[in-house]
Amino acid sequence: MLCNLPEYIAEKIPKFGYLISIFFQQGTHRETRVTRYVDPDRLREVIDMNLRKEPVSQEALLNLVRDTLKYSVKTGHPYFVNQLFSSLDPYALAGAWVTDSLNPSVYTYEVSPVLTLMEEAVLKEMRSIVGWSDGDGIFAPGGSIANGYAINCARFHKIPDVKTKGLHGLPRMVLFTSEDAHYSIKKLAAFEGLGSDNVVAVRTDARGKMDVLHLRELVKRAKDEGALPFMVSATSGTTVLGAYDPLEEIHDVCEQEGMWLHVDAAWGGGALVSKKYRHLLKGIEKADSVTWNPHKMLAAPQQCSTLLTKHKTILAECHSASAQYLFQKDKFYDTSFDTGDKHIQCGRRADVYKFWLMWKAKGTDGLEKHVNRLFENAEYFTEQIRHRPGFKLVLEEPECTNVTFWYIPPSLRGREDDPDYHRKLHRIAPLIKERMTREGTMLMTYQPINGLPNFFRLVLQNSSLTTDDMDFIVSEFERLGRNL
Amino acid sequence: MLCNLPEYIAEKIPKFGYLISIFFQQGTHRETRVTRYVDPDRLREVIDMNLRKEPVSQEALLNLVRDTLKYSVKTGHPYFVNQLFSSLDPYALAGAWVTDSLNPSVYTYEVSPVLTLMEEAVLKEMRSIVGWSDGDGIFAPGGSIANGYAINCARFHKIPDVKTKGLHGLPRMVLFTSEDAHYSIKKLAAFEGLGSDNVVAVRTDARGKMDVLHLRELVKRAKDEGALPFMVSATSGTTVLGAYDPLEEIHDVCEQEGMWLHVDAAWGGGALVSKKYRHLLKGIEKADSVTWNPHKMLAAPQQCSTLLTKHKTILAECHSASAQYLFQKDKFYDTSFDTGDKHIQCGRRADVYKFWLMWKAKGTDGLEKHVNRLFENAEYFTEQIRHRPGFKLVLEEPECTNVTFWYIPPSLRGREDDPDYHRKLHRIAPLIKERMTREGTMLMTYQPINGLPNFFRLVLQNSSLTTDDMDFIVSEFERLGRNL
């Protein structure tokens, strides 16, 4: 129990390191399985999950690690295209290991000098890419909580007393976001006491973008009802369709109505580093705050999320509690470097280092090449399936690296007018998903939205994929779905 | 940029690994410095923090890693006794590296089968240690947010409509916690729209424990004012003094008044694994929810925090948003294993594995020995300074592994009755802290609370410390403060 750390590391870590390197060789090669699905009951038999009074032997421990690696999903595999994160950057991985070894918490300069300055540098550079020469920012434990920070800043900006007095006695505060926005807006609005009903869903158009006329209508209706509109959360890269809301038009509404403009660019913000694609976020510099997750399109490891704002002091004013045991003002150094009080977290993991190291290793140029490759692959995939029998695009012209489509098995082709066509098509995606999961050749998610039957979403963040991989994914659908 | 992962790992990781092993040898040995303090401007000269268009060379990258390790605080050093976390368990470190390599996000069984079941096992065992045979739990990104979850559950329990309708139109909801409770209660109450003024501070007694008579008075006063009391957050192990609130008496008040009893045992919860010390949390099984951070007293790495509750369904009911793109109900497996919708996070780091692996390696017996050692060291330290010239205990009988004390330099001894004694004593701690930080021999925090002049807090979570180390810390104060 009280073992000597350096000796243990010298003896044992190489064994762990060996296992991990095997895992990589298996987990990132195309020939291997993305997943080795077993049911929960069976998995509990394979890996003894339970904690006991007695320690297990060192050998048993290594076996547990081996089985953990074996039965976990290989999110670094080229055909893990299931979520808005994937791949595993080796520089970033090295950075993550260094972070673990430092075991830091970033709240005061005194205990995290290097990481504090790295956060400052990364956040400043990200703000500069957004288009701001000043402002502030923080790392958040995920984009959902980053959006929650934005909501809190927005209402504090409207009514500063809300921090001390709460919402009690105030008018009903409402915010607006599109029906395709991420669910975290509703979730965090509920958590923050606003109520999920006070998140008003704005219609999207045929391309999945916020309908600004409808937004104007809804703002007027809310005011007529006596509510207080305080914020619009626009989305740059919606979760499913990858749509980019029209930021400049939305900004005009916000300006007229005195609302905070937040842009949830958690997913699509990566396009900002590309000269070719940053037009998708035209007007983002007019926003008050931006959520941008480097762990998504820029392929930093889970988890690396930021909230950026052009307002220099609001994060501190809105969130500070000035705890005397941690943020003493009689320290010998400049305590403006004790940044922890801007956060709702106290102890906080250093998510910056893995991203900083990766960015250093690649340069912004490297990030740009990475992003361009993702978009090119998505464009290639779109063209491959556009006219191919059995495939139908949900969006004819995807904007982001999401490509959404139905796979229509032979038995359903030409039957679009059958009364139960939609019902039958809706069942196809879960069946294909089960097959791909059990075989482990690929993982791609499906979903129904806006009343459409279940469809698949290819989503690309791994720039080591080639056009051959796009071809493979197409043919794999044909193989998995041919006899449905 | 698009490098081959396994080859990179094979070539480069050993170099990183070598640096890290050197770091350990330096960073956990008593002879080395805990910190190598330099001012921010100088540190920016040593480490080029800025991100640029062009990548840096591989050699430059290794130098950056080397300097990161060199100038970061060694939180695994025996004399890093500055925060409520310290040390670095080698099993847990190996677990953290495995987690990084998996790069997972825990929300669905489909993408995190192993880690989902591990979370289930760890949370179940922790609930069992609390004293519950049923219930639910989640991992949270820190104790502050875990406390925030508790607040949200408590108010939802009182008024379920709050989730959809918000606080607008409701009576003023108030919660109670002691004046020595962690600042996250106020911070999260503000974030959640309740307002920090509606966190009512209950007096503490001479031992730092919540005064339950005062609690009763304050609840009555709140009701008389028309407010709605809905929760008490008791603390098991306060941040500074390490006091344990009287849970059974507080529970009686909660039961009578229909309030949710939350216990913030983020810090002091570790005592639950010790037969000798778990009496400190007597009555905890009567609570509705408990925050317990294994990354504190149990010495798991940053960050590993949990919220546990005896209510089986409330976390899901209170937080779910049922996003169809992620939590599809037509999957082929039992979707009750898709646990992500209980959280306010969407993507979420797997904080479980490092703790699970460490627990497996040590057994609950090992955790108990670890905790007992911490308390024994704290007791030894307390006795060493109790009658020693120049030391004065803040609490005569500390309960937890916090030992709080003033160091009184020779020039101030015997001058307790001088009119400016307190003012002078208040300035001593920052001076000693500056000296220890610049020399790097130790890091221990100081603070003023409840009108007392600045005092130091020794806090122990590293069970590799011995009574010799306690003696060293005493003598180090005498050395650093002798000529003040």
CSV table of N, CA, C and O in Angstrom, one decimal, chain A residues 84 178-182 203-211 233-247 250 263-269 271 280-281 297 375 395 397-404 449-450 457 459:
chain,number,residue,atom,x,y,z
A,84,LEU,N,-19.0,12.9,-31.7
A,84,LEU,CA,-18.3,14.1,-32.2
A,84,LEU,C,-16.8,14.1,-31.7
A,84,LEU,O,-16.2,15.2,-31.6
A,178,SER,N,-32.2,27.0,-31.5
A,178,SER,CA,-33.0,26.3,-32.5
A,178,SER,C,-33.4,24.9,-32.1
A,178,SER,O,-32.8,24.4,-31.1
A,179,GLU,N,-34.4,24.4,-32.8
A,179,GLU,CA,-34.8,23.1,-32.4
A,179,GLU,C,-33.8,22.0,-32.6
A,179,GLU,O,-33.9,20.9,-32.1
A,180,ASP,N,-32.8,22.3,-33.4
A,180,ASP,CA,-31.7,21.3,-33.6
A,180,ASP,C,-30.5,21.6,-32.7
A,180,ASP,O,-29.4,20.9,-32.9
A,181,ALA,N,-30.6,22.5,-31.8
A,181,ALA,CA,-29.4,22.9,-30.9
A,181,ALA,C,-29.2,21.7,-30.0
A,181,ALA,O,-30.0,20.8,-29.8
A,182,HIS,N,-28.0,21.7,-29.4
A,182,HIS,CA,-27.6,20.6,-28.5
A,182,HIS,C,-28.5,20.6,-27.2
A,182,HIS,O,-28.9,21.7,-26.8
A,203,ARG,N,-37.6,27.4,-35.0
A,203,ARG,CA,-37.6,26.4,-36.2
A,203,ARG,C,-36.3,26.5,-36.9
A,203,ARG,O,-35.7,27.5,-37.0
A,204,THR,N,-36.0,25.4,-37.6
A,204,THR,CA,-34.8,25.4,-38.5
A,204,THR,C,-35.4,25.3,-39.9
A,204,THR,O,-36.5,24.8,-40.1
A,205,ASP,N,-34.6,25.8,-40.9
A,205,ASP,CA,-35.0,25.7,-42.3
A,205,ASP,C,-34.6,24.3,-42.8
A,205,ASP,O,-34.1,23.4,-42.1
A,206,ALA,N,-34.7,24.2,-44.1
A,206,ALA,CA,-34.4,22.9,-44.8
A,206,ALA,C,-33.0,22.5,-44.7
A,206,ALA,O,-32.6,21.3,-44.8
A,207,ARG,N,-32.1,23.4,-44.4
A,207,ARG,CA,-30.7,23.1,-44.2
A,207,ARG,C,-30.3,22.9,-42.8
A,207,ARG,O,-29.1,22.8,-42.4
A,208,GLY,N,-31.3,23.0,-41.9
A,208,GLY,CA,-31.0,22.8,-40.5
A,208,GLY,C,-30.5,24.1,-39.7
A,208,GLY,O,-30.1,24.1,-38.6
A,209,LYS,N,-30.7,25.3,-40.4
A,209,LYS,CA,-30.2,26.5,-39.8
A,209,LYS,C,-31.4,27.2,-39.2
A,209,LYS,O,-32.6,27.2,-39.6
A,210,MET,N,-31.1,28.0,-38.1
A,210,MET,CA,-32.1,28.7,-37.4
A,210,MET,C,-32.9,29.7,-38.4
A,210,MET,O,-32.2,30.5,-39.1
A,211,ASP,N,-34.2,29.7,-38.3
A,211,ASP,CA,-35.0,30.6,-39.1
A,211,ASP,C,-35.2,31.9,-38.3
A,211,ASP,O,-35.9,32.0,-37.3
A,233,SER,N,-28.9,31.4,-28.1
A,233,SER,CA,-27.8,30.5,-28.3
A,233,SER,C,-27.8,30.0,-29.7
A,233,SER,O,-28.7,29.1,-30.0
A,234,ALA,N,-27.0,30.6,-30.6
A,234,ALA,CA,-26.9,30.1,-31.9
A,234,ALA,C,-25.9,28.9,-32.0
A,234,ALA,O,-25.1,28.7,-31.0
A,235,THR,N,-26.0,28.1,-33.0
A,235,THR,CA,-25.2,26.9,-33.1
A,235,THR,C,-24.3,27.0,-34.3
A,235,THR,O,-24.8,27.3,-35.4
A,236,SER,N,-23.0,26.7,-34.2
A,236,SER,CA,-22.1,26.6,-35.3
A,236,SER,C,-21.7,25.2,-35.4
A,236,SER,O,-20.8,24.7,-34.8
A,237,GLY,N,-22.5,24.4,-36.2
A,237,GLY,CA,-22.3,23.0,-36.3
A,237,GLY,C,-23.2,22.2,-35.4
A,237,GLY,O,-22.8,21.9,-34.3
A,238,THR,N,-24.4,22.0,-35.9
A,238,THR,CA,-25.4,21.3,-35.0
A,238,THR,C,-25.0,19.9,-34.9
A,238,THR,O,-24.3,19.3,-35.7
A,239,THR,N,-25.5,19.3,-33.8
A,239,THR,CA,-25.0,17.9,-33.4
A,239,THR,C,-25.3,16.9,-34.5
A,239,THR,O,-24.4,16.1,-34.8
A,240,VAL,N,-26.4,16.9,-35.0
A,240,VAL,CA,-26.8,15.8,-36.0
A,240,VAL,C,-26.5,16.3,-37.4
A,240,VAL,O,-25.7,15.6,-38.1
A,241,LEU,N,-27.0,17.4,-37.8
A,241,LEU,CA,-26.9,17.8,-39.3
A,241,LEU,C,-25.6,18.6,-39.6
A,241,LEU,O,-25.3,18.7,-40.7
A,242,GLY,N,-25.0,19.1,-38.5
A,242,GLY,CA,-23.8,19.9,-38.8
A,242,GLY,C,-24.1,21.3,-39.4
A,242,GLY,O,-23.3,21.8,-40.1
A,243,ALA,N,-25.3,21.8,-39.1
A,243,ALA,CA,-25.7,23.1,-39.7
A,243,ALA,C,-25.0,24.3,-39.0
A,243,ALA,O,-24.8,24.2,-37.7
A,244,TYR,N,-24.8,25.4,-39.7
A,244,TYR,CA,-24.2,26.6,-39.1
A,244,TYR,C,-25.3,27.7,-39.2
A,244,TYR,O,-25.8,28.0,-40.3
A,245,ASP,N,-25.7,28.1,-38.0
A,245,ASP,CA,-26.8,29.2,-37.9
A,245,ASP,C,-26.2,30.5,-38.5
A,245,ASP,O,-25.0,30.7,-38.4
A,246,PRO,N,-27.1,31.3,-39.1
A,246,PRO,CA,-26.7,32.6,-39.7
A,246,PRO,C,-26.4,33.6,-38.6
A,246,PRO,O,-27.3,34.3,-38.1
A,247,LEU,N,-25.1,33.8,-38.2
A,247,LEU,CA,-24.7,34.5,-37.0
A,247,LEU,C,-25.0,36.0,-37.2
A,247,LEU,O,-25.4,36.7,-36.2
A,250,ILE,N,-28.6,36.8,-36.8
A,250,ILE,CA,-29.1,36.6,-35.4
A,250,ILE,C,-28.5,37.7,-34.5
A,250,ILE,O,-29.2,38.2,-33.6
A,263,VAL,N,-22.6,31.7,-29.0
A,263,VAL,CA,-22.5,30.8,-30.1
A,263,VAL,C,-22.0,29.4,-29.6
A,263,VAL,O,-20.9,29.4,-29.1
A,264,ASP,N,-22.8,28.4,-29.7
A,264,ASP,CA,-22.3,27.1,-29.4
A,264,ASP,C,-21.6,26.5,-30.6
A,264,ASP,O,-22.2,25.9,-31.5
A,265,ALA,N,-20.3,26.7,-30.6
A,265,ALA,CA,-19.4,26.2,-31.7
A,265,ALA,C,-18.6,25.1,-31.1
A,265,ALA,O,-17.5,24.8,-31.6
A,266,ALA,N,-19.1,24.4,-30.1
A,266,ALA,CA,-18.4,23.2,-29.5
A,266,ALA,C,-17.9,22.3,-30.6
A,266,ALA,O,-16.7,21.9,-30.6
A,267,TRP,N,-18.8,22.0,-31.5
A,267,TRP,CA,-18.4,21.1,-32.6
A,267,TRP,C,-17.8,21.8,-33.8
A,267,TRP,O,-16.7,21.6,-34.2
A,268,GLY,N,-18.6,22.7,-34.4
A,268,GLY,CA,-18.1,23.3,-35.7
A,268,GLY,C,-17.1,24.4,-35.6
A,268,GLY,O,-16.6,24.9,-36.6
A,269,GLY,N,-16.7,24.8,-34.3
A,269,GLY,CA,-15.7,25.8,-34.2
A,269,GLY,C,-14.4,25.5,-34.8
A,269,GLY,O,-13.6,26.4,-35.2
A,271,ALA,N,-13.6,24.7,-37.6
A,271,ALA,CA,-13.5,25.3,-39.0
A,271,ALA,C,-12.8,26.7,-38.9
A,271,ALA,O,-12.3,27.2,-39.9
A,280,LEU,N,-18.0,29.8,-42.7
A,280,LEU,CA,-19.2,29.2,-42.1
A,280,LEU,C,-19.6,29.9,-40.8
A,280,LEU,O,-20.8,29.8,-40.4
A,281,LEU,N,-18.6,30.5,-40.1
A,281,LEU,CA,-18.9,31.1,-38.9
A,281,LEU,C,-18.9,32.6,-39.0
A,281,LEU,O,-18.6,33.4,-38.0
A,297,MET,N,-13.7,18.8,-33.2
A,297,MET,CA,-13.1,18.8,-34.5
A,297,MET,C,-11.6,18.9,-34.6
A,297,MET,O,-11.0,18.4,-35.5
A,375,PHE,N,-13.0,18.0,-44.0
A,375,PHE,CA,-14.0,18.5,-44.9
A,375,PHE,C,-13.9,17.8,-46.2
A,375,PHE,O,-14.9,17.5,-46.8
A,395,LEU,N,-29.5,15.8,-45.8
A,395,LEU,CA,-29.2,17.1,-46.3
A,395,LEU,C,-28.4,16.9,-47.6
A,395,LEU,O,-27.4,16.3,-47.7
A,397,GLU,N,-26.7,19.2,-49.2
A,397,GLU,CA,-25.5,19.9,-49.2
A,397,GLU,C,-25.0,20.1,-47.8
A,397,GLU,O,-25.2,21.2,-47.2
A,398,PRO,N,-24.4,19.1,-47.2
A,398,PRO,CA,-23.9,19.2,-45.8
A,398,PRO,C,-22.9,20.3,-45.7
A,398,PRO,O,-22.1,20.5,-46.7
A,399,GLU,N,-22.9,21.1,-44.6
A,399,GLU,CA,-21.9,22.1,-44.5
A,399,GLU,C,-20.7,21.7,-43.7
A,399,GLU,O,-19.6,22.2,-43.9
A,400,CYS,N,-20.9,20.8,-42.7
A,400,CYS,CA,-19.8,20.4,-41.8
A,400,CYS,C,-19.3,19.1,-42.2
A,400,CYS,O,-19.6,18.6,-43.3
A,401,THR,N,-18.6,18.4,-41.3
A,401,THR,CA,-18.1,17.0,-41.6
A,401,THR,C,-19.1,16.0,-41.2
A,401,THR,O,-18.8,14.8,-41.1
A,402,ASN,N,-20.3,16.4,-40.9
A,402,ASN,CA,-21.4,15.4,-40.7
A,402,ASN,C,-22.0,15.1,-42.0
A,402,ASN,O,-22.4,16.1,-42.8
A,403,VAL,N,-22.2,13.9,-42.3
A,403,VAL,CA,-23.0,13.5,-43.6
A,403,VAL,C,-24.1,12.6,-43.1
A,403,VAL,O,-23.8,11.5,-42.5
A,404,THR,N,-25.3,13.0,-43.3
A,404,THR,CA,-26.5,12.2,-42.8
A,404,THR,C,-27.2,11.6,-44.0
A,404,THR,O,-27.4,12.2,-45.0
A,449,ILE,N,-34.7,12.7,-36.1
A,449,ILE,CA,-35.0,14.1,-35.6
A,449,ILE,C,-36.0,14.7,-36.5
A,449,ILE,O,-36.2,14.3,-37.7
A,450,ASN,N,-36.7,15.7,-35.9
A,450,ASN,CA,-37.7,16.5,-36.7
A,450,ASN,C,-38.7,15.6,-37.4
A,450,ASN,O,-39.1,15.9,-38.5
A,457,ARG,N,-25.5,9.0,-39.3
A,457,ARG,CA,-24.7,10.2,-39.3
A,457,ARG,C,-23.2,9.8,-39.3
A,457,ARG,O,-22.7,9.3,-38.3
A,459,VAL,N,-19.6,11.1,-39.1
A,459,VAL,CA,-19.0,12.3,-38.6
A,459,VAL,C,-17.5,12.1,-38.5
A,459,VAL,O,-17.0,11.1,-38.0
